[in-house]
Short mmCIF file of C-alpha atoms in Angstrom, two decimals:
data_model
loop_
_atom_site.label_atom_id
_atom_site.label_comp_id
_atom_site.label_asym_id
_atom_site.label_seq_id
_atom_site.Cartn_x
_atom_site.Cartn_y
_atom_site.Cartn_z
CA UNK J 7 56.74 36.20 35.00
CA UNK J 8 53.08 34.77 34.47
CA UNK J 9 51.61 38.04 35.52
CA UNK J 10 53.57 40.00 33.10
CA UNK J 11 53.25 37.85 30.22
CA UNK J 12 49.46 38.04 30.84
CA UNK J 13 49.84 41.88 31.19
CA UNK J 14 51.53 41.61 27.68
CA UNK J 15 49.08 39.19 26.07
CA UNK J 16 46.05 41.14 27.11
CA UNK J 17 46.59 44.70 28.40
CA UNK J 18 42.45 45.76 28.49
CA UNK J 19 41.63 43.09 30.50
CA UNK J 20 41.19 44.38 34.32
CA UNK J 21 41.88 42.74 37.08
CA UNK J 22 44.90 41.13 37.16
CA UNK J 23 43.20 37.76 38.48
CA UNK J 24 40.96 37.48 35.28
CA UNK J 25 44.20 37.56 32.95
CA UNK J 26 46.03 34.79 34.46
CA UNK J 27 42.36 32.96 34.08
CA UNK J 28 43.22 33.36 30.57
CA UNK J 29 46.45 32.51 30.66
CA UNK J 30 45.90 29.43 32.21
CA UNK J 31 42.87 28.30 30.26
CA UNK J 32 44.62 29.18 27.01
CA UNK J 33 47.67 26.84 28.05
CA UNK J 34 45.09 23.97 29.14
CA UNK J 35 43.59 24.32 26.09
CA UNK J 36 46.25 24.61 23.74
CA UNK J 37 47.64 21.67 25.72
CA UNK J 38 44.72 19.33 26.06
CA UNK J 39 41.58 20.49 23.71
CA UNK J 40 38.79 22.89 25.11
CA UNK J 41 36.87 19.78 25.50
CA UNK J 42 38.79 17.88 28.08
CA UNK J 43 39.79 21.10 30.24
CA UNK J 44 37.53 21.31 33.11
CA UNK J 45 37.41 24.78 34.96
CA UNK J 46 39.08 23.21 38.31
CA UNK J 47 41.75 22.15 35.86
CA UNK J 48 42.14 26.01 35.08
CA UNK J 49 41.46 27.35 38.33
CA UNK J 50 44.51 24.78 39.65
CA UNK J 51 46.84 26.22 37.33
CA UNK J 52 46.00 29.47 38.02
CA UNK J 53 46.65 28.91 41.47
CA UNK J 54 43.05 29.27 42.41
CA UNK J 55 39.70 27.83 43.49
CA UNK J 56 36.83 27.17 40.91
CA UNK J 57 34.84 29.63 42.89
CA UNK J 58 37.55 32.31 42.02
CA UNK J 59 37.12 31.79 38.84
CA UNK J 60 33.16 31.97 38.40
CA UNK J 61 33.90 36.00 39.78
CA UNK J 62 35.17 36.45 36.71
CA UNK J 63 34.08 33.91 33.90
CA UNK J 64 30.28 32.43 34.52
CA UNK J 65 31.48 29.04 33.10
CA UNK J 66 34.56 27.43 30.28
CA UNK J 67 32.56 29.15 27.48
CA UNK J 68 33.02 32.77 28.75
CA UNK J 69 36.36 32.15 29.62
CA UNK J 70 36.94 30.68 25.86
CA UNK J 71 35.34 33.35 24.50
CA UNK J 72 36.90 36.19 26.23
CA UNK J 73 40.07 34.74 25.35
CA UNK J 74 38.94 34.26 21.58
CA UNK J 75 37.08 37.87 21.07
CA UNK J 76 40.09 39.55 22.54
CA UNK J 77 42.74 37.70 19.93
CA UNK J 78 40.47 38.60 17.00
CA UNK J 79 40.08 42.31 18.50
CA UNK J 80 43.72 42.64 18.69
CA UNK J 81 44.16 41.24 14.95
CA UNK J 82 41.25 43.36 13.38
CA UNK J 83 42.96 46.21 15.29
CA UNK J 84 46.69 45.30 13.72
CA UNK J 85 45.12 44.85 10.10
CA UNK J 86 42.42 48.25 10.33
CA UNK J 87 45.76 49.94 11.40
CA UNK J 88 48.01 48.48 8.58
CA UNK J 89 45.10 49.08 6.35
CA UNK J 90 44.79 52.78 7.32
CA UNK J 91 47.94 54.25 7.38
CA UNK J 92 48.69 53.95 3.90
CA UNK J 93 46.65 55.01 0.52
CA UNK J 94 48.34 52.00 -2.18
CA UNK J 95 46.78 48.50 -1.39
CA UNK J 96 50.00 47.54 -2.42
CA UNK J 97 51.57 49.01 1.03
CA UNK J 98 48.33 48.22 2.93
CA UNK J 99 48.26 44.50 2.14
CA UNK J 100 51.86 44.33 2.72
CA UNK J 101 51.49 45.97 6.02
CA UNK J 102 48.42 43.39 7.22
CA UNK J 103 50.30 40.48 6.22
CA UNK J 104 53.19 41.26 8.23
CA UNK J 105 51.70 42.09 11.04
CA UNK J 106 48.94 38.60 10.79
CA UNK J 107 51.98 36.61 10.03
CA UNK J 108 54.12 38.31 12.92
CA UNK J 109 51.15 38.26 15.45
CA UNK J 110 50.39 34.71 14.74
CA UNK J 111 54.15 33.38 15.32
CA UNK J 112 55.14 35.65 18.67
CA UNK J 113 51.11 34.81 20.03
CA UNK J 114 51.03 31.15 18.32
CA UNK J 115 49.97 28.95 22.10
CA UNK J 116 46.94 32.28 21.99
CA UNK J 117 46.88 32.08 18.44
CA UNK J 118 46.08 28.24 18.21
CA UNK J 119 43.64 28.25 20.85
CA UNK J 120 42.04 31.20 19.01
CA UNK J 121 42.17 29.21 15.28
CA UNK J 122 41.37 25.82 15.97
CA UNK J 123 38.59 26.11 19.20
CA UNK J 124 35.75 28.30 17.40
CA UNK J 125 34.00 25.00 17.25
CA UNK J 126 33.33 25.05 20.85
CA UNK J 127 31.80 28.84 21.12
CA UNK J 128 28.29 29.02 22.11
CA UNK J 129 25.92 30.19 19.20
CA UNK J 130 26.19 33.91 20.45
CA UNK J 131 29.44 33.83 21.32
CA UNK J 132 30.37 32.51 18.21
CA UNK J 133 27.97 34.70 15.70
CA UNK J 134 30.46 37.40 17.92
CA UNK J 135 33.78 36.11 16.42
CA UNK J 136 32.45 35.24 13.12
CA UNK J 137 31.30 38.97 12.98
CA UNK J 138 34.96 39.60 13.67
CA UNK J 139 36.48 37.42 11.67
CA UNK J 140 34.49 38.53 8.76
CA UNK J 141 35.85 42.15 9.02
CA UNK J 142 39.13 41.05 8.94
CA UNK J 143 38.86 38.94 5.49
CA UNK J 144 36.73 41.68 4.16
CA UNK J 145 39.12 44.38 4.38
CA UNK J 146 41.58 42.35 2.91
CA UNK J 147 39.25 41.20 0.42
CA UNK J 148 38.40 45.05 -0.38
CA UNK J 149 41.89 45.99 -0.38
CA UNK J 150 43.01 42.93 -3.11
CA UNK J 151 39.76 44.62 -5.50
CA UNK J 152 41.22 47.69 -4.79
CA UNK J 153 44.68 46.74 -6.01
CA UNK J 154 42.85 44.72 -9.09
CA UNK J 155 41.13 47.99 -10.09
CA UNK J 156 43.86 49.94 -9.78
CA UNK J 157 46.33 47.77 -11.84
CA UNK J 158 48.85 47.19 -9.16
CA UNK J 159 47.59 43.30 -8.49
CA UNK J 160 46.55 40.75 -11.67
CA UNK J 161 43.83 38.28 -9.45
CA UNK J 162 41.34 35.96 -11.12
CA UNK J 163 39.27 35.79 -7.82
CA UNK J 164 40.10 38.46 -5.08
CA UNK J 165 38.07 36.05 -2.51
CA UNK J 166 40.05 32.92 -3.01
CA UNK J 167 43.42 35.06 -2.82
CA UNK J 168 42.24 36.64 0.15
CA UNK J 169 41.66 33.71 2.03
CA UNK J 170 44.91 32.33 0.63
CA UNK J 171 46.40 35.25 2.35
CA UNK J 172 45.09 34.59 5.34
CA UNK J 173 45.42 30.93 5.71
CA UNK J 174 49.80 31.94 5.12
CA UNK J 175 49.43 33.78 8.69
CA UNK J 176 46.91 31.26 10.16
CA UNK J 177 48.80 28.19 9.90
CA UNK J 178 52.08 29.99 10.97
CA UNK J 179 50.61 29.35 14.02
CA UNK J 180 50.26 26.33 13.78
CA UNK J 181 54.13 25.04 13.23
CA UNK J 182 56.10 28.11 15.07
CA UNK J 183 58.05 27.67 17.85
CA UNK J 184 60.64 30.04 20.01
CA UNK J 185 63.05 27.56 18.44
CA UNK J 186 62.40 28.73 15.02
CA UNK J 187 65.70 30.34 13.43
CA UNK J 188 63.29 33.33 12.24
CA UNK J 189 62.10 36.53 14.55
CA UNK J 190 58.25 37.07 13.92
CA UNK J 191 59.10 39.94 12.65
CA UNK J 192 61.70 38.94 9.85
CA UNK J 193 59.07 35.88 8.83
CA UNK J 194 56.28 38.77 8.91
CA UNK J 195 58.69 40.21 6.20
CA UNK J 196 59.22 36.80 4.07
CA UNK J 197 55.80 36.39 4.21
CA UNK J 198 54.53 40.16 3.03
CA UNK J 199 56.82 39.23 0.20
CA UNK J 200 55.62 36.26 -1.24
CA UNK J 201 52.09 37.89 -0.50
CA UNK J 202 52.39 40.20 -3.05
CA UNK J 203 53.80 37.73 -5.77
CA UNK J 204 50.62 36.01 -5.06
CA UNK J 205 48.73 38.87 -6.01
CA UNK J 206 50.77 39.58 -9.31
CA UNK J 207 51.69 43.08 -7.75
CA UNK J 208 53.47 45.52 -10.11
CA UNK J 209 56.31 46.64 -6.97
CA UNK J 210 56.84 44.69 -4.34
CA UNK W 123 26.56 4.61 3.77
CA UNK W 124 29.68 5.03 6.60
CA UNK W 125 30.64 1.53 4.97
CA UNK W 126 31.80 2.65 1.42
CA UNK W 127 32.94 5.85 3.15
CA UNK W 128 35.66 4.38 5.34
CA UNK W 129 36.06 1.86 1.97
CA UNK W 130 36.75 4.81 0.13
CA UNK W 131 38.67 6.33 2.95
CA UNK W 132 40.87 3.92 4.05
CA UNK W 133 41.09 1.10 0.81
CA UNK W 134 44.20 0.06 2.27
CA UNK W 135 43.32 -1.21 5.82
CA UNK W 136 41.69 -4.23 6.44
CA UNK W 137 39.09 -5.68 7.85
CA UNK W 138 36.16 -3.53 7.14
CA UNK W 139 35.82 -3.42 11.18
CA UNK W 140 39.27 -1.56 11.82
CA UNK W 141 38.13 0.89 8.80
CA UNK W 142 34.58 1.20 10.65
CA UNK W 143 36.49 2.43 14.42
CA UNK W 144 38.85 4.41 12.16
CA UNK W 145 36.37 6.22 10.85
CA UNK W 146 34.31 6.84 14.33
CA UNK W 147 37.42 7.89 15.63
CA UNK W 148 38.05 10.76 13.00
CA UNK W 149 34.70 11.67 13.88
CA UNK W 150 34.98 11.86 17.53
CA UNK W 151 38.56 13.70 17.57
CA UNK W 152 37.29 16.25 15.26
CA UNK W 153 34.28 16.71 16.99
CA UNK W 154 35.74 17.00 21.07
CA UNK W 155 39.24 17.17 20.61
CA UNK W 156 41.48 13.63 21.21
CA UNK W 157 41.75 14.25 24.70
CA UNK W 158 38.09 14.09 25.36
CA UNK W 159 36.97 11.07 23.24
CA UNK W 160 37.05 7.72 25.07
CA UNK W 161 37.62 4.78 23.55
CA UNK W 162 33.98 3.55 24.50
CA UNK W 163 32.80 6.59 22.59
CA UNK W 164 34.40 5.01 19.50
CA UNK W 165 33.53 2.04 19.74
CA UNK W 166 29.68 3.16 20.79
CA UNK W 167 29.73 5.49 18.10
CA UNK W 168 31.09 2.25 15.45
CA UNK W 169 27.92 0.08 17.11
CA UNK W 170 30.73 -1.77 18.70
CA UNK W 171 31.47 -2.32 22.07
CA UNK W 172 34.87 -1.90 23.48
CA UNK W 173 36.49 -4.77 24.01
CA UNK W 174 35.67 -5.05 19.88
CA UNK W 175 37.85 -1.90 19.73
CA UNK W 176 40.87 -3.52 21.31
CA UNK W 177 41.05 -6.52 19.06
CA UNK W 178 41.92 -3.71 16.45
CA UNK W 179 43.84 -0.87 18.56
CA UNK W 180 44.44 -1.65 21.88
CA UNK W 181 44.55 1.73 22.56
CA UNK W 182 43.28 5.18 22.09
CA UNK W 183 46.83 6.63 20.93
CA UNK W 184 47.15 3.36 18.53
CA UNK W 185 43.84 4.52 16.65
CA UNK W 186 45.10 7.71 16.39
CA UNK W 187 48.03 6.64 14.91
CA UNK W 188 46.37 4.61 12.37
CA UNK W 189 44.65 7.25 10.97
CA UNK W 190 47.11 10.02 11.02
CA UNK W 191 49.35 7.43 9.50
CA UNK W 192 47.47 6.77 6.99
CA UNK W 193 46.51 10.32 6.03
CA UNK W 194 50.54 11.25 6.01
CA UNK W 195 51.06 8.01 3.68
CA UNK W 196 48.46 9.33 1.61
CA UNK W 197 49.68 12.46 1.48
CA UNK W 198 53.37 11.35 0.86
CA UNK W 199 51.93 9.06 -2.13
CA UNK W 200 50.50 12.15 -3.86
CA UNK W 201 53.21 14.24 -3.66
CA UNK W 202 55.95 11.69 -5.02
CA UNK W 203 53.49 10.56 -8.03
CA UNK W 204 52.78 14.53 -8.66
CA UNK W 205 57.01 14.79 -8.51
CA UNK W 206 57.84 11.61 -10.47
CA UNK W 207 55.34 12.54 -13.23
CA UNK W 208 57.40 15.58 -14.83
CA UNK W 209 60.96 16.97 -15.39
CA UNK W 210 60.10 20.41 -14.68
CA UNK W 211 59.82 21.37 -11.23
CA UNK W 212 57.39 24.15 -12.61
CA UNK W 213 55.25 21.13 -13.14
CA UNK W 214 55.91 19.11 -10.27
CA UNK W 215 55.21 21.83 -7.84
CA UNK W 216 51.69 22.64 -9.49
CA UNK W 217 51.12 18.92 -9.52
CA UNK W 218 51.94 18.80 -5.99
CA UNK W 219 49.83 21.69 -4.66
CA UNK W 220 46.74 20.93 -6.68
CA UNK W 221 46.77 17.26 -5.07
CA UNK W 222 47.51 18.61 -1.74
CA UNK W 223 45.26 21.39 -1.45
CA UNK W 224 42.12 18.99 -3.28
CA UNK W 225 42.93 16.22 -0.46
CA UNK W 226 42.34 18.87 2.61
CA UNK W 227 39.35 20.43 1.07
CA UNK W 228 38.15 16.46 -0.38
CA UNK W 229 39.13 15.07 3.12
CA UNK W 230 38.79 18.03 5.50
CA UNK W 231 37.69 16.03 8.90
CA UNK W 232 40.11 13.64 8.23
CA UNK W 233 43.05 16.23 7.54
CA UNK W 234 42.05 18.32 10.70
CA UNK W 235 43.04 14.97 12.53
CA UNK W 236 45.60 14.31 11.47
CA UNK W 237 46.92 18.43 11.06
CA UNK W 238 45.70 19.33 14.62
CA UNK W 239 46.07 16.36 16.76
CA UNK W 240 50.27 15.74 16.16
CA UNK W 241 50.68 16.69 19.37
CA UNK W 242 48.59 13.99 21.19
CA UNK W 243 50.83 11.15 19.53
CA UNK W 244 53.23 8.96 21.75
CA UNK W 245 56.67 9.85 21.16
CA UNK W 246 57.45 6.74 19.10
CA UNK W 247 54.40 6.70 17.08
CA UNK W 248 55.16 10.93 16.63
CA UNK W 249 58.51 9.96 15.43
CA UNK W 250 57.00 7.77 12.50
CA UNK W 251 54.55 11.01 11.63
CA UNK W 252 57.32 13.37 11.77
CA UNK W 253 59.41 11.33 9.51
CA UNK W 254 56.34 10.94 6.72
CA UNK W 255 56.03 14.78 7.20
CA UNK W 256 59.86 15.66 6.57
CA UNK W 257 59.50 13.46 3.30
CA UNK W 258 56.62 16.19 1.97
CA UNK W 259 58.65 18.78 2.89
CA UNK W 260 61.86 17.72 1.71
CA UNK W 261 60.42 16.97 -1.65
CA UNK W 262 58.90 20.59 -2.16
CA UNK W 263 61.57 22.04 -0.79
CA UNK W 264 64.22 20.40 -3.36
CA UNK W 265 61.87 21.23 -6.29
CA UNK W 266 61.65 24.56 -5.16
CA UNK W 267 65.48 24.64 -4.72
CA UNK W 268 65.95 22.52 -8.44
CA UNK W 269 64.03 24.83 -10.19
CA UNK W 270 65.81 27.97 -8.28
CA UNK W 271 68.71 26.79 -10.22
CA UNK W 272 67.11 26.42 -13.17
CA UNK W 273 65.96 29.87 -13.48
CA UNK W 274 62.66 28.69 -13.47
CA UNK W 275 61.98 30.40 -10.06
CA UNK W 276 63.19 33.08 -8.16
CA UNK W 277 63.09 32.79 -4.31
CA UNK W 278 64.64 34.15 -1.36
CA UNK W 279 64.91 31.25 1.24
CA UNK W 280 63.62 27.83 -0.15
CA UNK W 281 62.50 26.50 2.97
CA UNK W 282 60.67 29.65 3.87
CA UNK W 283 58.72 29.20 0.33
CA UNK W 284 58.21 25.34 0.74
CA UNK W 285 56.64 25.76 3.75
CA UNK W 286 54.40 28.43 3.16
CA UNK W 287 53.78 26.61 0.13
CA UNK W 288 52.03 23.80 2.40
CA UNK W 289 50.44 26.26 4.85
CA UNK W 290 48.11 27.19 1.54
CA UNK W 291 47.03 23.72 1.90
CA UNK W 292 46.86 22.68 5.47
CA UNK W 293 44.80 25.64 6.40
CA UNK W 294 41.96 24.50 3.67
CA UNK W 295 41.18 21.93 6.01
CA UNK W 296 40.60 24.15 8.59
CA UNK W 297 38.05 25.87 6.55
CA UNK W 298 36.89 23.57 3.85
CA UNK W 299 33.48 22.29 3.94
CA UNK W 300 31.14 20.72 1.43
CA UNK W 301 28.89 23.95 1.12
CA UNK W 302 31.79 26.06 -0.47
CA UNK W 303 31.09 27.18 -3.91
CA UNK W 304 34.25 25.58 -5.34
CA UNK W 305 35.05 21.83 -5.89
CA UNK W 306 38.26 20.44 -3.91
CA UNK W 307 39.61 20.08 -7.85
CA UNK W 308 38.92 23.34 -8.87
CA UNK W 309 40.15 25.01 -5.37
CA UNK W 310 43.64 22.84 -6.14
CA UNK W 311 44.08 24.42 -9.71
CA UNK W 312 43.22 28.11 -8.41
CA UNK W 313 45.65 27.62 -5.32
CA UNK W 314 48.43 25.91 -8.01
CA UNK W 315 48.92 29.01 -9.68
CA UNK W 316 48.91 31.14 -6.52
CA UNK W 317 51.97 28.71 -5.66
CA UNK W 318 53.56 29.45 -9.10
CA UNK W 319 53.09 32.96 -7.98
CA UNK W 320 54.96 32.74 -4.91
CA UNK W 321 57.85 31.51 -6.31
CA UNK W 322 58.26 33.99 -9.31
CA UNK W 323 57.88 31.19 -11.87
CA UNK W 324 58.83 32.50 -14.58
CA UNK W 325 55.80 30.19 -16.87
CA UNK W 326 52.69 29.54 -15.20
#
């Protein structure tokens, strides 16, 4: 069941050894803070020695950061996509916010880890996942000008919304549970809704 | 300098000592994560030594407390004086957002303690938090409902709305920092109207 759910979480990571590295180092972390996970701690859970685990991650940082660049790939990938397929911002932002808001609820243990440990990346590592991070509000940021121009959105700053945007899917994260009464996908919905009453859109 | 902060910080806890370890430990948590501060740290970090610490907290978890306490009390304290101070929930929940959304940017290391760090609470003490928390929501959640039936909004699922509503604010702190272009006040007013947005208000 681990391997599979590790399989799901990260599909272009090869071998099979190195994802349930991340699997255990993002439940250690999401459990106990990046800081007071040591990498026996993570090799344990995993079911492995520490040595096992330098083969694939030189130290808690690479680990960390493979686990945080490959969340933010996946999102930038989900929001390019959403972004893409249609020509109205209005669709497009409606598409991204499902999909943020839906990715951050069925991912949120990932997700959290992802959010709330970019504190503890390297310099490098982190100038990596800024770089990301800073595509992803961009082309939402583009998208909400677009909509402004176009007359389908009434924004006083397309910055602030954008982030505002954001922060709706970010903090989902933080307070969804399996237990909640809501799919990812039906909150994904709510959420695309009230995204586009933020932005004053036209249609919705 | 850290004296008048923790004055300003925590005006309600006494003596200026317990203010003084409250304040190291908001520091340390958001810094390493709760799980990898020591008490000594604290108390090393508050030019104290230990045993100092336990006159005031006699543990770790019992600091924490104190200051997540007191940020939910806060918190709570805004929110009712924003609610009590108008008849209209249009009002109220603008009143409410600005206030809650200028506290996480104002207080942003404080509010990633106490946002982030839930988890690490004792059962009892998370109990107490919990409660505070369900107050904030409840409160929203009935204005949002009150002025639903009022005509003065129009939204699909209350609870849905109320909660996203606080997500807008949570996730400032998160993000906030001194070096943003906007003021915590100013940040509060934009993020009011988004608010008004979300719920179709039908006067903003």
């Amino acid at each position: 069941m681990t391997m599979s759910l590790s399989a799901e979480l990260w599909p272009e990571v090869q071998p099979e050894t190195a994802r349930r590295l991340m699997l255990a180092g993002v439940e250690s972390f999401a459990q106990r803070g990046y800081h007071a996970t040591t990498t026996r701690d993570i090799a344990g859970s995993a079911g492995m020695s520490p040595a096992a685990l330098y083969v694939h991650f030189p130290s808690k940082a690479a680990l960390l950061f493979a686990i945080s660049r490959s969340g933010h790939e996946q999102v930038l990938a989900l929001v390019k996509q959403a972004a893409e397929n249609t020509d109205s911002p209005t669709d497009a932002v409606r598409g991204i916010v499902e999909q943020f808001v839906a990715w951050h609820a069925r991912r949120h243990t990932v997700a959290r880890v992802v959010q709330y440990e970019l504190g503890a990346l390297p310099e490098q590592e982190y100038a990596v996942v800024a770089g990301l991070r800073r595509d992803i509000e961009r082309i939402l940021r583009e998208l909400v000008v677009a909509g402004t121009e176009s007359g389908e959105f009434t924004v006083a700053d397309p910055g602030t919304a954008a982030r505002a945007l954001l922060s709706l899917g970010i903090d989902v994260a933080r307070w969804y549970t399996e237990r909640h009464r809501k799919t990812p996908e039906k909150l994904g919905t709510e959420y695309g809704q009230l995204a586009l009453r933020m932005l004053g859109a036209t249609q919705s």
